[in-house]
Short mmCIF file of C-alpha atoms in Angstrom, two decimals:
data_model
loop_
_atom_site.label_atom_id
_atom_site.label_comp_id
_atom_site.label_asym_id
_atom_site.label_seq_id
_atom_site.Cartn_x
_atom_site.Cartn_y
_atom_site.Cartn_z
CA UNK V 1 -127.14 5.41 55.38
CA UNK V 2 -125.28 6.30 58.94
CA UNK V 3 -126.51 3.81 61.65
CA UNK V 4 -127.32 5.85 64.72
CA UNK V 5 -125.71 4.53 67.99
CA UNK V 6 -129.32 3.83 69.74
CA UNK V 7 -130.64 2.03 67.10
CA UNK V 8 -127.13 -0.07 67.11
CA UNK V 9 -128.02 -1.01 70.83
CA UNK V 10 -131.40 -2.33 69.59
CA UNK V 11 -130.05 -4.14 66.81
CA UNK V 12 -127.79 -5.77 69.06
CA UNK V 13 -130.45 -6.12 71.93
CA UNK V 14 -132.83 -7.87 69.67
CA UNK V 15 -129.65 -10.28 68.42
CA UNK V 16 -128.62 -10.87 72.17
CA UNK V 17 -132.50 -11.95 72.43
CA UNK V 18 -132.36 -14.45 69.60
CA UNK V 19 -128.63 -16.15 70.79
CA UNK V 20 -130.88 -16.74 73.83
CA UNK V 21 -133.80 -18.76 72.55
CA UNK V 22 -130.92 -20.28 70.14
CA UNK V 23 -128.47 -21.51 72.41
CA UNK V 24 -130.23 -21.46 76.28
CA UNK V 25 -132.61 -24.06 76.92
CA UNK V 26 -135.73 -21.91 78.94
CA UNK V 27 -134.32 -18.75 77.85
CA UNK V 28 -138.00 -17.82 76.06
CA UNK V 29 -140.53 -19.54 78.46
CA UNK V 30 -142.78 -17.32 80.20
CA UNK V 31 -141.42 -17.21 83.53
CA UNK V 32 -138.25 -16.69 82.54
CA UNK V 33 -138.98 -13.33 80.94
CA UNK V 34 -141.16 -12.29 83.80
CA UNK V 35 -138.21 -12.96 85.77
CA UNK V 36 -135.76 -11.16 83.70
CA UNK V 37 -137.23 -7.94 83.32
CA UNK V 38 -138.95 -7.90 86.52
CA UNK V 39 -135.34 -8.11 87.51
CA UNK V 40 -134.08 -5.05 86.59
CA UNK V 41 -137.83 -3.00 87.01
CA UNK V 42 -135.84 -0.68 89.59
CA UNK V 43 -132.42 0.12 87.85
CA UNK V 44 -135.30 0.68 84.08
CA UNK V 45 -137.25 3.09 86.51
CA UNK V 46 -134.58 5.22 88.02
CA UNK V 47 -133.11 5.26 84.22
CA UNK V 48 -135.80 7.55 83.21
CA UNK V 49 -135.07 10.62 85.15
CA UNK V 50 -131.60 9.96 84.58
CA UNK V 51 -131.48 9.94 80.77
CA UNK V 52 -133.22 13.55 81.32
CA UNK V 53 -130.75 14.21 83.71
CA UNK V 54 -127.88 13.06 81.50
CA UNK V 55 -129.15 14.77 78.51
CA UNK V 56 -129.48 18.35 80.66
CA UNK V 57 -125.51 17.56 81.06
CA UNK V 58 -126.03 16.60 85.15
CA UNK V 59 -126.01 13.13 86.83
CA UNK V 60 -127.39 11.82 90.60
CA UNK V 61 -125.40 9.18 91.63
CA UNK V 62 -127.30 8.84 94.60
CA UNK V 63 -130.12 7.38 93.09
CA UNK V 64 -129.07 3.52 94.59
CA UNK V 65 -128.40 5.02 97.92
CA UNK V 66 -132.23 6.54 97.58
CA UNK V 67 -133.42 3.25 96.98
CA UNK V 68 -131.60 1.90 99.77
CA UNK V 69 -132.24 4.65 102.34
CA UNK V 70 -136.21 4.26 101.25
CA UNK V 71 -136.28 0.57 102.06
CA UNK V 72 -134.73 0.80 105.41
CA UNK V 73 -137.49 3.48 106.33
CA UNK V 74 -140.25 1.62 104.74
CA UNK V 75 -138.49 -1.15 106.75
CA UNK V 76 -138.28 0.45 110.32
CA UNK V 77 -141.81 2.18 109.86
CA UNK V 78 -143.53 -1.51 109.36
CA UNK V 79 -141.73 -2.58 112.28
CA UNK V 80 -142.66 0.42 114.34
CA UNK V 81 -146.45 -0.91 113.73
CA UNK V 82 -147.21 2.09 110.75
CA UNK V 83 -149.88 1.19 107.89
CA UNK V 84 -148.37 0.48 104.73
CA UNK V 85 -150.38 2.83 102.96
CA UNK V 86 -149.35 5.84 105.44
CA UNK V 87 -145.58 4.48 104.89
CA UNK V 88 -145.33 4.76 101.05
CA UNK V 89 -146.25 8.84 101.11
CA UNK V 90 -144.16 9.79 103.75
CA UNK V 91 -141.17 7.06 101.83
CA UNK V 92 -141.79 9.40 99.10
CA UNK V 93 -141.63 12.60 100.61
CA UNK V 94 -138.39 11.51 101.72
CA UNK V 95 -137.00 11.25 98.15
CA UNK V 96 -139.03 14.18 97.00
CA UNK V 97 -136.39 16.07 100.01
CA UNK V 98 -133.61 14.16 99.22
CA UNK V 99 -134.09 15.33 95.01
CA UNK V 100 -134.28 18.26 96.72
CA UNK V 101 -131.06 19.01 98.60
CA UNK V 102 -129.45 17.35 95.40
CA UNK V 103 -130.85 19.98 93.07
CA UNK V 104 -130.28 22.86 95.79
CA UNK V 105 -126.41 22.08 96.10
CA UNK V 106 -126.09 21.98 92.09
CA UNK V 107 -128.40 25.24 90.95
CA UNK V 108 -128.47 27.78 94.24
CA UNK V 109 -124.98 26.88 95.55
CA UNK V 110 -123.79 26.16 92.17
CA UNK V 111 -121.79 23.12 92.50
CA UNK V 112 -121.12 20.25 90.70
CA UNK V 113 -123.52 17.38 89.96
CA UNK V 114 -120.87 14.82 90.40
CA UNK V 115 -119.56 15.94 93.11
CA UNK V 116 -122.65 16.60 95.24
CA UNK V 117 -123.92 13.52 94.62
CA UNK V 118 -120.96 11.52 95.40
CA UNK V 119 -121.72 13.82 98.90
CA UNK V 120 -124.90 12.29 98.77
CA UNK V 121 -124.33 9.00 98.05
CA UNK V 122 -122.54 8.39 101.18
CA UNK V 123 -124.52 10.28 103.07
CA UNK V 124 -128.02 8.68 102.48
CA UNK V 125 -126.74 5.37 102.44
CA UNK V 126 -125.07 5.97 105.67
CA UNK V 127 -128.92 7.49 106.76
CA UNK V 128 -130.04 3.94 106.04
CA UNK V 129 -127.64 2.32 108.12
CA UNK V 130 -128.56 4.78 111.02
CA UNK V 131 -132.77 3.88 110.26
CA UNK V 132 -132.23 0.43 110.09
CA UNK V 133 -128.84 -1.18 110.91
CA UNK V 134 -127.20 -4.54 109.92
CA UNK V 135 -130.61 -6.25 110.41
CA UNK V 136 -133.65 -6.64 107.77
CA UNK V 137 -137.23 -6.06 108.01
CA UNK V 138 -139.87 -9.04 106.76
CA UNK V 139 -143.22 -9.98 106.37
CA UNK V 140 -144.72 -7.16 104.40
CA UNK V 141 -148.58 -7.33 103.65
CA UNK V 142 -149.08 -9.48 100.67
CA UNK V 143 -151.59 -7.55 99.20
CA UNK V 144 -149.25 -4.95 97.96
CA UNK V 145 -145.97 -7.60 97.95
CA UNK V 146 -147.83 -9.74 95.50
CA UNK V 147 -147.31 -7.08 92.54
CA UNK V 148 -143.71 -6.70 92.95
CA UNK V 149 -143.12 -10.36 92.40
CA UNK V 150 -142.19 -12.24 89.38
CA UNK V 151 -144.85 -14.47 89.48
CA UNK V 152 -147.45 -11.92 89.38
CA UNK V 153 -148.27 -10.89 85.61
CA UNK V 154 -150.77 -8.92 83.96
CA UNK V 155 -153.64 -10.90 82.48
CA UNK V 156 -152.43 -12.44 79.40
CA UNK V 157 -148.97 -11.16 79.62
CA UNK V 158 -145.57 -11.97 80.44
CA UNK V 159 -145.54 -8.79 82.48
CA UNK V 160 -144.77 -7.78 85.75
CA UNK V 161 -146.91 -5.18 87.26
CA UNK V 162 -143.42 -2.76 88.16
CA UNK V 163 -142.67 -3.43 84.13
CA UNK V 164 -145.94 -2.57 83.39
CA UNK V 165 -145.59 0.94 85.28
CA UNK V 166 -142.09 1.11 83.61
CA UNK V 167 -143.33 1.12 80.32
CA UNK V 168 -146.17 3.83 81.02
CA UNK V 169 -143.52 6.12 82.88
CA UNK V 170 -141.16 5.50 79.84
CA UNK V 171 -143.92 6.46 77.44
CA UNK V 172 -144.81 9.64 79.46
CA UNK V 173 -140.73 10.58 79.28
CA UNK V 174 -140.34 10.20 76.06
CA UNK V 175 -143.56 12.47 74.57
CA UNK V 176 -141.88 14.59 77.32
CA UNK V 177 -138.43 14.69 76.00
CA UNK V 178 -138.89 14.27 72.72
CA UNK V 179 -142.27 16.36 72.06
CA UNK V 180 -142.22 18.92 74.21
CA UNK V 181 -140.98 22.59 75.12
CA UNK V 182 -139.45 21.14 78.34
CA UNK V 183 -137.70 18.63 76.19
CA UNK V 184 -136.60 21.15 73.64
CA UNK V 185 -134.81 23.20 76.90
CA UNK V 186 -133.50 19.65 78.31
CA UNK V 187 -131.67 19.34 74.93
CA UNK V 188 -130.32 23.38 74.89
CA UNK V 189 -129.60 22.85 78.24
CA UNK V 190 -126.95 19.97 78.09
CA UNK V 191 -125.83 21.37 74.89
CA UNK V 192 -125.20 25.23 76.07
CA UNK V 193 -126.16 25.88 79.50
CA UNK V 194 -125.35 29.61 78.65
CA UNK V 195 -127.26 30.13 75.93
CA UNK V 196 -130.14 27.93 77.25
CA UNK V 197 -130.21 30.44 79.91
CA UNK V 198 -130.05 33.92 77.67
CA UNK V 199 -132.78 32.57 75.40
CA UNK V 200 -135.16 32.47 77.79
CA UNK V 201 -134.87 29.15 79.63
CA UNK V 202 -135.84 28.73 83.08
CA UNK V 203 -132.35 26.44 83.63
CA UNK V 204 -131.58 26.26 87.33
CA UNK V 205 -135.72 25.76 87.82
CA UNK V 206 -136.07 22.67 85.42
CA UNK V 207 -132.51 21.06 86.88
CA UNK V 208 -134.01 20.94 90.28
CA UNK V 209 -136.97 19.42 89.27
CA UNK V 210 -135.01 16.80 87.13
CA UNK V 211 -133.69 16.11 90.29
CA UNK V 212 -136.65 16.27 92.60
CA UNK V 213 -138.19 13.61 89.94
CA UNK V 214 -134.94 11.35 90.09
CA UNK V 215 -135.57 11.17 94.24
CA UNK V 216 -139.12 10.56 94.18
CA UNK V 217 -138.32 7.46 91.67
CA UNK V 218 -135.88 5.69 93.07
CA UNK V 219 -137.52 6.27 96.48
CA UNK V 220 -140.06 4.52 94.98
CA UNK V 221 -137.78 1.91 93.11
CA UNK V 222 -136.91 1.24 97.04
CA UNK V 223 -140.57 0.34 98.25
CA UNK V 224 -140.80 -2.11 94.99
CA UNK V 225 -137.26 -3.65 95.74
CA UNK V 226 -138.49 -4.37 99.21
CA UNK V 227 -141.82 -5.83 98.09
CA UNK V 228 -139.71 -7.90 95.99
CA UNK V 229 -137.75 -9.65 97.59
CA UNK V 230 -139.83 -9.14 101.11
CA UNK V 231 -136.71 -7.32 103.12
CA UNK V 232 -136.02 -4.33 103.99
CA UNK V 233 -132.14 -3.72 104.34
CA UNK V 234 -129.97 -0.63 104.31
CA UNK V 235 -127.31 -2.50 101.72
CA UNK V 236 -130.43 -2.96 99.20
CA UNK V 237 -129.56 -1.80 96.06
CA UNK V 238 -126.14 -1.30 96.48
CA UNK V 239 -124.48 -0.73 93.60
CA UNK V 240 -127.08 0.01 91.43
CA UNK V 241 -126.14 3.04 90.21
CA UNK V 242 -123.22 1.57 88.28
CA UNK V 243 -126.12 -0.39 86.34
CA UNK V 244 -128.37 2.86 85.91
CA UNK V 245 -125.26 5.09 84.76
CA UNK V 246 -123.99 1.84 81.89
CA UNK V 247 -127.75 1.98 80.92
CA UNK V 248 -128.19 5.21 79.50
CA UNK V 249 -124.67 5.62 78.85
CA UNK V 250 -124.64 2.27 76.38
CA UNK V 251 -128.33 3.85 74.78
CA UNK V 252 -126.08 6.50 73.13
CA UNK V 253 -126.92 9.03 75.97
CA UNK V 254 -123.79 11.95 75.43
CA UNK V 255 -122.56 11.88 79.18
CA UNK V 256 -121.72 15.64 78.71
CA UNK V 257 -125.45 16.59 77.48
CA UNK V 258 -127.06 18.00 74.31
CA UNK V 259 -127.43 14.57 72.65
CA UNK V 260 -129.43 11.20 73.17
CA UNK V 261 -132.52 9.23 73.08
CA UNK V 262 -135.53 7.60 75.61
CA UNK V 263 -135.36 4.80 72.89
CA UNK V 264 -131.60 4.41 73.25
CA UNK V 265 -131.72 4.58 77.37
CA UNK V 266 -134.28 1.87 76.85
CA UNK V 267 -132.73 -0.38 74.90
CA UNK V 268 -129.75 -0.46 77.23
CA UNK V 269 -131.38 -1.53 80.06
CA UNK V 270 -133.53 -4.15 78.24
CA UNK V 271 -129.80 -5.29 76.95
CA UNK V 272 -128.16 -5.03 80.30
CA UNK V 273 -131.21 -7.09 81.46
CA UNK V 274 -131.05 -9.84 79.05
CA UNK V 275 -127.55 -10.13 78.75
CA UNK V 276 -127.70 -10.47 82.91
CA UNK V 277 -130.05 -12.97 82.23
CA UNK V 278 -128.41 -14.88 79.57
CA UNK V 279 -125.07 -15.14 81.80
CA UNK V 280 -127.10 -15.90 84.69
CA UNK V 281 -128.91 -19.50 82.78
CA UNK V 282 -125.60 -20.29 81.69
CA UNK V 283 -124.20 -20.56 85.23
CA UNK V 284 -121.55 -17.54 84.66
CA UNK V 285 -120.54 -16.44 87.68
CA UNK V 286 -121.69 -12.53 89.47
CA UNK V 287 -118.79 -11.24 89.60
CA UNK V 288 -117.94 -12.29 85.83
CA UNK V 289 -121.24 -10.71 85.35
CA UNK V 290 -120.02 -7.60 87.12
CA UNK V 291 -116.62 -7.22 84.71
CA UNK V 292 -119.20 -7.23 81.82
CA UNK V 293 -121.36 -4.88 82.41
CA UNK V 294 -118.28 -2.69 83.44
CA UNK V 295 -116.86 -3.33 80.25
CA UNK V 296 -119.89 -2.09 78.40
CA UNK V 297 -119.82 0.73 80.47
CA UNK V 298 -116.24 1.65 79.25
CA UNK V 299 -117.28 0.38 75.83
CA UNK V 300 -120.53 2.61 75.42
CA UNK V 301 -118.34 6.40 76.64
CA UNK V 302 -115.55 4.90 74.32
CA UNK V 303 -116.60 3.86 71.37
CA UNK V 304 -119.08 7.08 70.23
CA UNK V 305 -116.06 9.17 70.84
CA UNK V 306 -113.45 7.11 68.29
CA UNK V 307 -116.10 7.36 65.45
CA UNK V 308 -116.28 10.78 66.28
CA UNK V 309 -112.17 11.07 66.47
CA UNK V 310 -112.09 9.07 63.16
CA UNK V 311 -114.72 10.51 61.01
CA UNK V 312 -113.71 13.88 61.74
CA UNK V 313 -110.11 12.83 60.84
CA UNK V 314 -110.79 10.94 57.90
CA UNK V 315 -112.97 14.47 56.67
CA UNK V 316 -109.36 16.56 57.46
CA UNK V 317 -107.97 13.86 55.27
CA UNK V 318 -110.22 14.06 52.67
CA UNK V 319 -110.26 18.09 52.91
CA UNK V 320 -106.44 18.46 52.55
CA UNK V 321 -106.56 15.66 49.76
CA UNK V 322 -108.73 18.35 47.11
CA UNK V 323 -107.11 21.23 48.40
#
């Protein structure tokens, strides 16, 4: 029986897991784990438009500079004296625009996701450093900041209210992907964008709203960052989308489209996250933390492609051997 690659990652998620409450003292007590996945609620949330993305053969790379640019305006609006509930709408307006002029560039001017969003990584995080500056923004209500924490749970749980949402949004993404029309297209889409598009598929429509979907989340991944950790900066995030991209990448997610899972994407951020985690307790340092999850980056485009390479040369071999 062939092992499939995202079902590999949750093997070796689930065995990451158990080295943990093996060999770190605290690794399994409750506020550990609320810590841990609370801890990467905003790279799991902007992972779930991006696996549809990735699957539909594009990518946003601006998706940390989103995040970033929506906490310096959630910032500079609580400073200017705004309600928080008037900021959050017009935050995600903001990323609803900025999904927008992403999917524009790549379906009515017809350029490259990569490259746009490259454009557009720059560009928004540079609009954060224009909203907000060098300085932060603190002191956000704690009525809404206390649900972003770690040491807010759900009744009976060792989960975060942001996890919570995560695993709801992931649910609704995966009947979407996986049991639906929509899905079916996502799937012909990344596998042949020409044919998609002369059987009937409405292509450059459902790109832009992949898109439009991937701003409005990680504009909203910036609000719960800043509630988080209670500032508002323009560098928030940075980097993120390094740890988004490895994600779905390492859940068996075919960077060139056609091919992947919700399960898979999953399971790489939960691994990401505990394996962050599990470094972290055991006082390895960031940037060693950094090399790793670079390395499973590298490791999760390589490896799918030498068993390809291999079993396809070890069926030439076996071919020319009963010829």
């Amino acid at each position: 029986m062939k092992l499939r690659w995202d079902t590999a990652v949750g093997v070796l998620l689930v065995a990451v897991f158990l080295t943990g409450l093996g060999t770190t003292d605290g690794f399994a007590s409750r506020d550990n784990l609320a810590f841990a996945f609370n801890d990467i609620a905003e790279v799991a949330l902007m992972a779930l438009p991006m696996t549809l993305l990735v699957v539909a053969g594009q990518v946003d790379l601006s998706v940390a500079s989103m995040l970033g640019l929506s906490s310096a305006l959630t910032g500079q609006l609580w400073d200017a004296g705004w309600a928080f509930e008037t900021i959050v709408p017009v935050v995600l307006l903001v990323g609803v625009a900025g999904g927008l002029l992403n999917g524009w560039l790549v379906t009515r001017v017809g350029l490259p996701s990569l490259a746009v969003t490259i454009g557009t990584l720059a560009l928004y995080r540079g609009l954060a450093s224009v909203v907000l500056g060098a300085g932060a923004i603190t002191d956000f209500p704690e009525k809404y900041a206390k649900w972003a924490v770690d040491t807010t749970t759900v009744p009976g749980t060792f989960l975060t209210y942001p996890v919570t949402l995560f695993i709801v949004l992931a649910a609704i993404a995966a009947v979407v992907l996986h049991a639906t029309g929509v899905g079916r297209s996502l799937f012909a889409i990344g596998a042949q964008e020409g044919a998609a598009y002369f059987a009937g598929i409405r292509v450059k429509r459902l790109k832009l709203l992949l898109f439009v979907v991937s701003g409005l989340i990680s504009a909203f991944a910036g609000v719960v960052f800043t509630l988080r950790y209670g500032s508002a900066r323009a560098d928030n995030g940075q980097g993120f989308e390094m740890l988004v991209i490895a994600s779905v990448l390492l859940g068996g997610v075919d960077f060139d489209g056609g091919k992947g899972t919700l399960f898979g994407a999953v399971a790489g951020v939960l691994l990401i996250g505990v394996l962050k985690n599990l470094l972290t307790l055991n006082d390895v340092a960031n940037e060693v933390q950094v090399i790793v999850t670079g390395l499973l980056l590298v490791a999760s485009v390589l490896t799918p492609r030498l068993i390809t390479t291999v079993t396809a040369w070890r069926h030439r071999r076996a071919a020319a051997s009963t010829s």
